[in-house]
Amino acid sequence: MRLKFSRKVIISSLSLLAGASVIGSITSTVAWFQYATKAQLAYTGTTTHCSKLLKVAVKNSSAPAWGNHLGMSDLPSDIEFAPITTGEQDKDADLPANFYAQPNPKQGAYTNWLTADAENYAQFTILVKVDDVNETTAQLKNDVYLTDVTIQDASSNGTLDLSNAIRVHIATTYKDSNSNTAHKYFLFSKQDASTDVGGYLDLDSDGEYDTSGYEWDSQKVIYGSATESGGVLTPATQEAYALNDANIGNIIATEANDGSISGGTAIGNTSATTGEYLEVKVTIWLEGWAMLKHGVANNIDSEDTQVWDSAKYTNKKFNVGLTFGVDLHSDADHA
C-alpha cells in the first residue's frame, strides 16, 4: 500500500514522529508484497485414438489369413510362364477373357491363334481391409494407394534380363461413395509405355519375314493385329504405365518418412462394413511382343527382337513386388 501526502503534511508528520519516539512505538503494520518463484501444474490425460492397421489376405477361403505381408508361400508358385499376349490393350482397361498363345508360322491374325493355358501366367486375388486399432471388430473406409511397384530380373546375368517382358495388371473391385460396385484397372511394365502387338515376324528363322501364298504371289504375313496401307504397317498397341516414366508419380503414390502419402491415384477403397473388402486381382505374364536382346540365330532380327532365343531365356527368374498404403490416422476416419 502507498500513502499519498502533500509536501507540507510530510514535514509536519516527521516532526511529530521524532517527538513521540521516546514514549511509544508505531503500532501499525504493512503486509508483505506478494512474491512467488514457483508454479505447479498437475495434468491427467488419456491416449488419443492412435492408429489403424492395413491388412491383406489371399482370397481363397471363407476365413482369410490376415497379415501385412504376402510371399511366395501364400501365392501360386506352380506357374510355367511362357510368352503370351493380350493383343490390343489399354493401360486402364480390364484384360480380355483369354490371352493368346504363341502363334505358329503363317497363322496371321489373332482369330487363328490358340488361347493360352491358365498355367502360363499367374493370377490371384487379394483382399484388403483397414482395422480400427481401438476396436476389435471395426473396419475403416480408406482410399488405398500403390506406394511401390517393382519389376526386376532375379538373375546375376544382366545380359539375359527378362524383366522388360514382364507385365503386371491390377483390377480392383470395391464399393464407391454411393455403395455401388466399382472397378479400376492398371497395367504396368518396367519401361515400355507402348508395345506393338502386331507386325511381321520371322518365326521359322530363315532370315526373311514369313510369307503366305505361292512364290509368284506371296505376301508377308501380318501377325496379330495391324493394318497396312501404301506399304506402311500400323500395328495395334498394348499401352501400360511404365515404371521409368517421369510421371509415374501420378499413379504410384509417394510415402514420406513419417508415413504420410502424397500424389498417386487411389486404386479403390476399403469398406467400413465388416466382411466387405477391397478386392485386388493381380495378373502377371510374359508379354510375347516385348523386345528382348537375344534372338534366334539366323533370324532376320537377331537382337532387340520379338522372337526370343528360348535356350537363353529358359528357367529364368524374375521378381514382382507390390506395396499398398493408406493415409495416416486422422479425425476423418470417424467423421
PDB file of N, CA and C in Angstrom, residues 55-132:
ATOM      1  N   LYS A  55      -4.373 -54.412 -43.661  1.00  0.00           N
ATOM      2  CA  LYS A  55      -4.126 -55.857 -43.726  1.00  0.00           C
ATOM      3  C   LYS A  55      -4.518 -56.422 -45.088  1.00  0.00           C
ATOM      4  N   VAL A  56      -3.829 -57.493 -45.479  1.00  0.00           N
ATOM      5  CA  VAL A  56      -4.117 -58.162 -46.743  1.00  0.00           C
ATOM      6  C   VAL A  56      -4.235 -59.661 -46.509  1.00  0.00           C
ATOM      7  N   ALA A  57      -4.943 -60.309 -47.403  1.00  0.00           N
ATOM      8  CA  ALA A  57      -5.107 -61.765 -47.337  1.00  0.00           C
ATOM      9  C   ALA A  57      -5.407 -62.271 -48.729  1.00  0.00           C
ATOM     10  N   VAL A  58      -5.053 -63.514 -48.984  1.00  0.00           N
ATOM     11  CA  VAL A  58      -5.378 -64.145 -50.256  1.00  0.00           C
ATOM     12  C   VAL A  58      -6.840 -64.574 -50.234  1.00  0.00           C
ATOM     13  N   LYS A  59      -7.543 -64.286 -51.302  1.00  0.00           N
ATOM     14  CA  LYS A  59      -8.950 -64.694 -51.398  1.00  0.00           C
ATOM     15  C   LYS A  59      -9.001 -66.146 -51.849  1.00  0.00           C
ATOM     16  N   ASN A  60      -9.014 -67.024 -50.886  1.00  0.00           N
ATOM     17  CA  ASN A  60      -9.052 -68.451 -51.234  1.00  0.00           C
ATOM     18  C   ASN A  60      -9.888 -69.277 -50.276  1.00  0.00           C
ATOM     19  N   SER A  61     -10.509 -68.609 -49.309  1.00  0.00           N
ATOM     20  CA  SER A  61     -11.322 -69.367 -48.368  1.00  0.00           C
ATOM     21  C   SER A  61     -12.293 -68.418 -47.691  1.00  0.00           C
ATOM     22  N   SER A  62     -13.207 -68.985 -46.904  1.00  0.00           N
ATOM     23  CA  SER A  62     -14.174 -68.175 -46.178  1.00  0.00           C
ATOM     24  C   SER A  62     -13.570 -67.551 -44.932  1.00  0.00           C
ATOM     25  N   ALA A  63     -12.368 -67.989 -44.561  1.00  0.00           N
ATOM     26  CA  ALA A  63     -11.684 -67.454 -43.386  1.00  0.00           C
ATOM     27  C   ALA A  63     -10.275 -67.033 -43.778  1.00  0.00           C
ATOM     28  N   PRO A  64     -10.135 -65.844 -44.383  1.00  0.00           N
ATOM     29  CA  PRO A  64      -8.817 -65.393 -44.858  1.00  0.00           C
ATOM     30  C   PRO A  64      -7.809 -65.274 -43.726  1.00  0.00           C
ATOM     31  N   ALA A  65      -6.557 -65.559 -44.029  1.00  0.00           N
ATOM     32  CA  ALA A  65      -5.467 -65.398 -43.065  1.00  0.00           C
ATOM     33  C   ALA A  65      -4.878 -64.007 -43.252  1.00  0.00           C
ATOM     34  N   TRP A  66      -5.241 -63.092 -42.343  1.00  0.00           N
ATOM     35  CA  TRP A  66      -4.866 -61.689 -42.494  1.00  0.00           C
ATOM     36  C   TRP A  66      -3.464 -61.420 -41.966  1.00  0.00           C
ATOM     37  N   GLY A  67      -2.760 -60.523 -42.652  1.00  0.00           N
ATOM     38  CA  GLY A  67      -1.440 -60.087 -42.220  1.00  0.00           C
ATOM     39  C   GLY A  67      -1.057 -58.845 -43.002  1.00  0.00           C
ATOM     40  N   ASN A  68       0.197 -58.432 -42.886  1.00  0.00           N
ATOM     41  CA  ASN A  68       0.650 -57.271 -43.650  1.00  0.00           C
ATOM     42  C   ASN A  68       1.736 -57.634 -44.651  1.00  0.00           C
ATOM     43  N   HIS A  69       1.876 -58.941 -44.922  1.00  0.00           N
ATOM     44  CA  HIS A  69       2.871 -59.393 -45.902  1.00  0.00           C
ATOM     45  C   HIS A  69       2.391 -60.682 -46.549  1.00  0.00           C
ATOM     46  N   LEU A  70       2.530 -60.756 -47.846  1.00  0.00           N
ATOM     47  CA  LEU A  70       2.249 -61.979 -48.595  1.00  0.00           C
ATOM     48  C   LEU A  70       3.479 -62.331 -49.412  1.00  0.00           C
ATOM     49  N   GLY A  71       3.912 -63.567 -49.306  1.00  0.00           N
ATOM     50  CA  GLY A  71       5.082 -64.024 -50.043  1.00  0.00           C
ATOM     51  C   GLY A  71       4.754 -65.225 -50.899  1.00  0.00           C
ATOM     52  N   MET A  72       5.797 -65.860 -51.427  1.00  0.00           N
ATOM     53  CA  MET A  72       5.596 -66.981 -52.336  1.00  0.00           C
ATOM     54  C   MET A  72       4.900 -68.154 -51.669  1.00  0.00           C
ATOM     55  N   SER A  73       5.024 -68.278 -50.370  1.00  0.00           N
ATOM     56  CA  SER A  73       4.346 -69.375 -49.680  1.00  0.00           C
ATOM     57  C   SER A  73       2.837 -69.164 -49.649  1.00  0.00           C
ATOM     58  N   ASP A  74       2.406 -67.926 -49.888  1.00  0.00           N
ATOM     59  CA  ASP A  74       0.971 -67.623 -49.860  1.00  0.00           C
ATOM     60  C   ASP A  74       0.352 -67.572 -51.253  1.00  0.00           C
ATOM     61  N   LEU A  75       1.182 -67.422 -52.278  1.00  0.00           N
ATOM     62  CA  LEU A  75       0.695 -67.164 -53.634  1.00  0.00           C
ATOM     63  C   LEU A  75       0.983 -68.349 -54.548  1.00  0.00           C
ATOM     64  N   PRO A  76       0.323 -68.411 -55.710  1.00  0.00           N
ATOM     65  CA  PRO A  76       0.566 -69.517 -56.648  1.00  0.00           C
ATOM     66  C   PRO A  76       2.029 -69.560 -57.068  1.00  0.00           C
ATOM     67  N   SER A  77       2.620 -70.728 -56.999  1.00  0.00           N
ATOM     68  CA  SER A  77       4.042 -70.856 -57.332  1.00  0.00           C
ATOM     69  C   SER A  77       4.326 -71.918 -58.385  1.00  0.00           C
ATOM     70  N   ASP A  78       3.284 -72.578 -58.876  1.00  0.00           N
ATOM     71  CA  ASP A  78       3.490 -73.660 -59.855  1.00  0.00           C
ATOM     72  C   ASP A  78       3.191 -73.182 -61.276  1.00  0.00           C
ATOM     73  N   ILE A  79       3.588 -71.951 -61.584  1.00  0.00           N
ATOM     74  CA  ILE A  79       3.304 -71.370 -62.892  1.00  0.00           C
ATOM     75  C   ILE A  79       4.432 -71.699 -63.863  1.00  0.00           C
ATOM     76  N   GLU A  80       4.076 -72.132 -65.056  1.00  0.00           N
ATOM     77  CA  GLU A  80       5.043 -72.376 -66.130  1.00  0.00           C
ATOM     78  C   GLU A  80       4.916 -71.237 -67.135  1.00  0.00           C
ATOM     79  N   PHE A  81       5.584 -70.121 -66.819  1.00  0.00           N
ATOM     80  CA  PHE A  81       5.462 -68.936 -67.648  1.00  0.00           C
ATOM     81  C   PHE A  81       5.955 -69.197 -69.073  1.00  0.00           C
ATOM     82  N   ALA A  82       5.179 -68.715 -70.026  1.00  0.00           N
ATOM     83  CA  ALA A  82       5.522 -68.813 -71.436  1.00  0.00           C
ATOM     84  C   ALA A  82       5.067 -67.523 -72.111  1.00  0.00           C
ATOM     85  N   PRO A  83       5.683 -67.137 -73.224  1.00  0.00           N
ATOM     86  CA  PRO A  83       5.269 -65.910 -73.906  1.00  0.00           C
ATOM     87  C   PRO A  83       3.810 -65.984 -74.362  1.00  0.00           C
ATOM     88  N   ILE A  84       3.011 -65.011 -73.953  1.00  0.00           N
ATOM     89  CA  ILE A  84       1.621 -64.908 -74.366  1.00  0.00           C
ATOM     90  C   ILE A  84       1.331 -63.423 -74.604  1.00  0.00           C
ATOM     91  N   THR A  85       0.133 -63.096 -75.020  1.00  0.00           N
ATOM     92  CA  THR A  85      -0.185 -61.685 -75.249  1.00  0.00           C
ATOM     93  C   THR A  85      -1.667 -61.407 -75.041  1.00  0.00           C
ATOM     94  N   THR A  86      -1.936 -60.170 -74.675  1.00  0.00           N
ATOM     95  CA  THR A  86      -3.318 -59.707 -74.562  1.00  0.00           C
ATOM     96  C   THR A  86      -3.884 -59.293 -75.911  1.00  0.00           C
ATOM     97  N   GLY A  87      -2.981 -59.040 -76.883  1.00  0.00           N
ATOM     98  CA  GLY A  87      -3.418 -58.337 -78.075  1.00  0.00           C
ATOM     99  C   GLY A  87      -3.567 -56.863 -77.734  1.00  0.00           C
ATOM    100  N   GLU A  88      -4.385 -56.156 -78.481  1.00  0.00           N
ATOM    101  CA  GLU A  88      -4.587 -54.731 -78.233  1.00  0.00           C
ATOM    102  C   GLU A  88      -5.146 -54.517 -76.831  1.00  0.00           C
ATOM    103  N   GLN A  89      -4.557 -53.553 -76.096  1.00  0.00           N
ATOM    104  CA  GLN A  89      -4.900 -53.385 -74.687  1.00  0.00           C
ATOM    105  C   GLN A  89      -4.626 -51.963 -74.236  1.00  0.00           C
ATOM    106  N   ASP A  90      -5.565 -51.364 -73.494  1.00  0.00           N
ATOM    107  CA  ASP A  90      -5.352 -50.057 -72.878  1.00  0.00           C
ATOM    108  C   ASP A  90      -4.794 -50.247 -71.476  1.00  0.00           C
ATOM    109  N   LYS A  91      -4.076 -49.236 -70.989  1.00  0.00           N
ATOM    110  CA  LYS A  91      -3.437 -49.331 -69.679  1.00  0.00           C
ATOM    111  C   LYS A  91      -4.413 -49.221 -68.525  1.00  0.00           C
ATOM    112  N   ASP A  92      -5.609 -48.684 -68.792  1.00  0.00           N
ATOM    113  CA  ASP A  92      -6.603 -48.523 -67.729  1.00  0.00           C
ATOM    114  C   ASP A  92      -7.887 -49.277 -68.052  1.00  0.00           C
ATOM    115  N   ALA A  93      -7.728 -50.464 -68.634  1.00  0.00           N
ATOM    116  CA  ALA A  93      -8.882 -51.285 -69.017  1.00  0.00           C
ATOM    117  C   ALA A  93      -8.727 -52.697 -68.490  1.00  0.00           C
ATOM    118  N   ASP A  94      -9.842 -53.400 -68.411  1.00  0.00           N
ATOM    119  CA  ASP A  94      -9.814 -54.790 -67.975  1.00  0.00           C
ATOM    120  C   ASP A  94      -9.111 -55.642 -69.019  1.00  0.00           C
ATOM    121  N   LEU A  95      -8.620 -56.787 -68.595  1.00  0.00           N
ATOM    122  CA  LEU A  95      -7.979 -57.718 -69.517  1.00  0.00           C
ATOM    123  C   LEU A  95      -9.028 -58.454 -70.338  1.00  0.00           C
ATOM    124  N   PRO A  96      -8.642 -58.966 -71.508  1.00  0.00           N
ATOM    125  CA  PRO A  96      -9.580 -59.791 -72.277  1.00  0.00           C
ATOM    126  C   PRO A  96      -9.883 -61.090 -71.546  1.00  0.00           C
ATOM    127  N   ALA A  97     -10.905 -61.756 -71.997  1.00  0.00           N
ATOM    128  CA  ALA A  97     -11.303 -63.011 -71.342  1.00  0.00           C
ATOM    129  C   ALA A  97     -10.207 -64.063 -71.441  1.00  0.00           C
ATOM    130  N   ASN A  98      -9.435 -64.030 -72.526  1.00  0.00           N
ATOM    131  CA  ASN A  98      -8.368 -65.005 -72.729  1.00  0.00           C
ATOM    132  C   ASN A  98      -7.130 -64.330 -73.299  1.00  0.00           C
ATOM    133  N   PHE A  99      -5.973 -64.879 -72.936  1.00  0.00           N
ATOM    134  CA  PHE A  99      -4.727 -64.487 -73.579  1.00  0.00           C
ATOM    135  C   PHE A  99      -4.539 -65.312 -74.846  1.00  0.00           C
ATOM    136  N   TYR A 100      -3.718 -64.785 -75.739  1.00  0.00           N
ATOM    137  CA  TYR A 100      -3.363 -65.538 -76.936  1.00  0.00           C
ATOM    138  C   TYR A 100      -2.030 -66.247 -76.708  1.00  0.00           C
ATOM    139  N   ALA A 101      -1.969 -67.511 -77.132  1.00  0.00           N
ATOM    140  CA  ALA A 101      -0.738 -68.273 -77.009  1.00  0.00           C
ATOM    141  C   ALA A 101       0.209 -67.917 -78.160  1.00  0.00           C
ATOM    142  N   GLN A 102       1.402 -68.451 -78.091  1.00  0.00           N
ATOM    143  CA  GLN A 102       2.394 -68.221 -79.142  1.00  0.00           C
ATOM    144  C   GLN A 102       1.883 -68.742 -80.481  1.00  0.00           C
ATOM    145  N   PRO A 103       2.019 -67.958 -81.565  1.00  0.00           N
ATOM    146  CA  PRO A 103       1.495 -68.399 -82.871  1.00  0.00           C
ATOM    147  C   PRO A 103       2.431 -69.388 -83.567  1.00  0.00           C
ATOM    148  N   ASN A 104       1.862 -70.173 -84.430  1.00  0.00           N
ATOM    149  CA  ASN A 104       2.652 -70.983 -85.349  1.00  0.00           C
ATOM    150  C   ASN A 104       2.938 -70.157 -86.594  1.00  0.00           C
ATOM    151  N   PRO A 105       3.962 -70.517 -87.357  1.00  0.00           N
ATOM    152  CA  PRO A 105       4.254 -69.767 -88.580  1.00  0.00           C
ATOM    153  C   PRO A 105       3.034 -69.684 -89.497  1.00  0.00           C
ATOM    154  N   LYS A 106       2.816 -68.492 -90.022  1.00  0.00           N
ATOM    155  CA  LYS A 106       1.787 -68.176 -91.009  1.00  0.00           C
ATOM    156  C   LYS A 106       0.365 -68.174 -90.441  1.00  0.00           C
ATOM    157  N   GLN A 107       0.219 -68.181 -89.124  1.00  0.00           N
ATOM    158  CA  GLN A 107      -1.123 -68.147 -88.547  1.00  0.00           C
ATOM    159  C   GLN A 107      -1.778 -66.780 -88.686  1.00  0.00           C
ATOM    160  N   GLY A 108      -0.997 -65.735 -88.825  1.00  0.00           N
ATOM    161  CA  GLY A 108      -1.552 -64.430 -89.125  1.00  0.00           C
ATOM    162  C   GLY A 108      -2.327 -63.781 -87.991  1.00  0.00           C
ATOM    163  N   ALA A 109      -3.598 -63.432 -88.257  1.00  0.00           N
ATOM    164  CA  ALA A 109      -4.412 -62.657 -87.318  1.00  0.00           C
ATOM    165  C   ALA A 109      -4.731 -63.453 -86.054  1.00  0.00           C
ATOM    166  N   TYR A 110      -5.076 -62.734 -84.998  1.00  0.00           N
ATOM    167  CA  TYR A 110      -5.381 -63.362 -83.718  1.00  0.00           C
ATOM    168  C   TYR A 110      -6.519 -64.381 -83.808  1.00  0.00           C
ATOM    169  N   THR A 111      -7.408 -64.193 -84.728  1.00  0.00           N
ATOM    170  CA  THR A 111      -8.528 -65.132 -84.849  1.00  0.00           C
ATOM    171  C   THR A 111      -8.054 -66.545 -85.160  1.00  0.00           C
ATOM    172  N   ASN A 112      -6.823 -66.689 -85.643  1.00  0.00           N
ATOM    173  CA  ASN A 112      -6.265 -68.003 -85.951  1.00  0.00           C
ATOM    174  C   ASN A 112      -5.393 -68.563 -84.824  1.00  0.00           C
ATOM    175  N   TRP A 113      -5.156 -67.771 -83.805  1.00  0.00           N
ATOM    176  CA  TRP A 113      -4.267 -68.199 -82.730  1.00  0.00           C
ATOM    177  C   TRP A 113      -5.036 -69.010 -81.688  1.00  0.00           C
ATOM    178  N   LEU A 114      -4.312 -69.881 -81.002  1.00  0.00           N
ATOM    179  CA  LEU A 114      -4.880 -70.604 -79.869  1.00  0.00           C
ATOM    180  C   LEU A 114      -4.875 -69.701 -78.635  1.00  0.00           C
ATOM    181  N   THR A 115      -5.771 -69.965 -77.695  1.00  0.00           N
ATOM    182  CA  THR A 115      -5.751 -69.234 -76.434  1.00  0.00           C
ATOM    183  C   THR A 115      -4.714 -69.861 -75.502  1.00  0.00           C
ATOM    184  N   ALA A 116      -4.172 -69.043 -74.623  1.00  0.00           N
ATOM    185  CA  ALA A 116      -3.113 -69.502 -73.724  1.00  0.00           C
ATOM    186  C   ALA A 116      -3.688 -70.359 -72.604  1.00  0.00           C
ATOM    187  N   ASP A 117      -2.882 -71.282 -72.105  1.00  0.00           N
ATOM    188  CA  ASP A 117      -3.270 -72.091 -70.947  1.00  0.00           C
ATOM    189  C   ASP A 117      -3.153 -71.262 -69.676  1.00  0.00           C
ATOM    190  N   ALA A 118      -4.021 -71.534 -68.720  1.00  0.00           N
ATOM    191  CA  ALA A 118      -4.014 -70.804 -67.456  1.00  0.00           C
ATOM    192  C   ALA A 118      -2.707 -70.997 -66.699  1.00  0.00           C
ATOM    193  N   GLU A 119      -2.008 -72.091 -66.947  1.00  0.00           N
ATOM    194  CA  GLU A 119      -0.752 -72.348 -66.228  1.00  0.00           C
ATOM    195  C   GLU A 119       0.400 -71.501 -66.762  1.00  0.00           C
ATOM    196  N   ASN A 120       0.175 -70.768 -67.844  1.00  0.00           N
ATOM    197  CA  ASN A 120       1.237 -69.960 -68.450  1.00  0.00           C
ATOM    198  C   ASN A 120       1.301 -68.542 -67.896  1.00  0.00           C
ATOM    199  N   TYR A 121       0.448 -68.209 -66.953  1.00  0.00           N
ATOM    200  CA  TYR A 121       0.509 -66.893 -66.316  1.00  0.00           C
ATOM    201  C   TYR A 121      -0.022 -67.018 -64.895  1.00  0.00           C
ATOM    202  N   ALA A 122       0.353 -66.063 -64.055  1.00  0.00           N
ATOM    203  CA  ALA A 122      -0.088 -66.067 -62.656  1.00  0.00           C
ATOM    204  C   ALA A 122      -1.267 -65.113 -62.489  1.00  0.00           C
ATOM    205  N   GLN A 123      -2.277 -65.584 -61.785  1.00  0.00           N
ATOM    206  CA  GLN A 123      -3.435 -64.731 -61.497  1.00  0.00           C
ATOM    207  C   GLN A 123      -4.003 -65.124 -60.134  1.00  0.00           C
ATOM    208  N   PHE A 124      -4.162 -64.137 -59.280  1.00  0.00           N
ATOM    209  CA  PHE A 124      -4.690 -64.381 -57.943  1.00  0.00           C
ATOM    210  C   PHE A 124      -5.354 -63.099 -57.448  1.00  0.00           C
ATOM    211  N   THR A 125      -6.218 -63.246 -56.459  1.00  0.00           N
ATOM    212  CA  THR A 125      -6.944 -62.101 -55.898  1.00  0.00           C
ATOM    213  C   THR A 125      -6.616 -61.973 -54.417  1.00  0.00           C
ATOM    214  N   ILE A 126      -6.303 -60.753 -53.993  1.00  0.00           N
ATOM    215  CA  ILE A 126      -6.066 -60.495 -52.582  1.00  0.00           C
ATOM    216  C   ILE A 126      -7.148 -59.558 -52.049  1.00  0.00           C
ATOM    217  N   LEU A 127      -7.398 -59.674 -50.763  1.00  0.00           N
ATOM    218  CA  LEU A 127      -8.374 -58.829 -50.070  1.00  0.00           C
ATOM    219  C   LEU A 127      -7.627 -57.801 -49.240  1.00  0.00           C
ATOM    220  N   VAL A 128      -8.178 -56.595 -49.160  1.00  0.00           N
ATOM    221  CA  VAL A 128      -7.536 -55.515 -48.407  1.00  0.00           C
ATOM    222  C   VAL A 128      -8.565 -54.899 -47.462  1.00  0.00           C
ATOM    223  N   LYS A 129      -8.161 -54.683 -46.213  1.00  0.00           N
ATOM    224  CA  LYS A 129      -9.023 -54.008 -45.243  1.00  0.00           C
ATOM    225  C   LYS A 129      -8.164 -53.146 -44.331  1.00  0.00           C
ATOM    226  N   VAL A 130      -8.831 -52.220 -43.628  1.00  0.00           N
ATOM    227  CA  VAL A 130      -8.159 -51.406 -42.616  1.00  0.00           C
ATOM    228  C   VAL A 130      -8.907 -51.610 -41.304  1.00  0.00           C
ATOM    229  N   ASP A 131      -8.212 -52.133 -40.304  1.00  0.00           N
ATOM    230  CA  ASP A 131      -8.813 -52.367 -38.994  1.00  0.00           C
ATOM    231  C   ASP A 131      -8.611 -51.161 -38.085  1.00  0.00           C
ATOM    232  N   ASP A 132      -9.634 -50.867 -37.289  1.00  0.00           N
ATOM    233  CA  ASP A 132      -9.556 -49.836 -36.258  1.00  0.00           C
ATOM    234  C   ASP A 132      -8.855 -50.437 -35.045  1.00  0.00           C
TER     235      ASP A 132
END
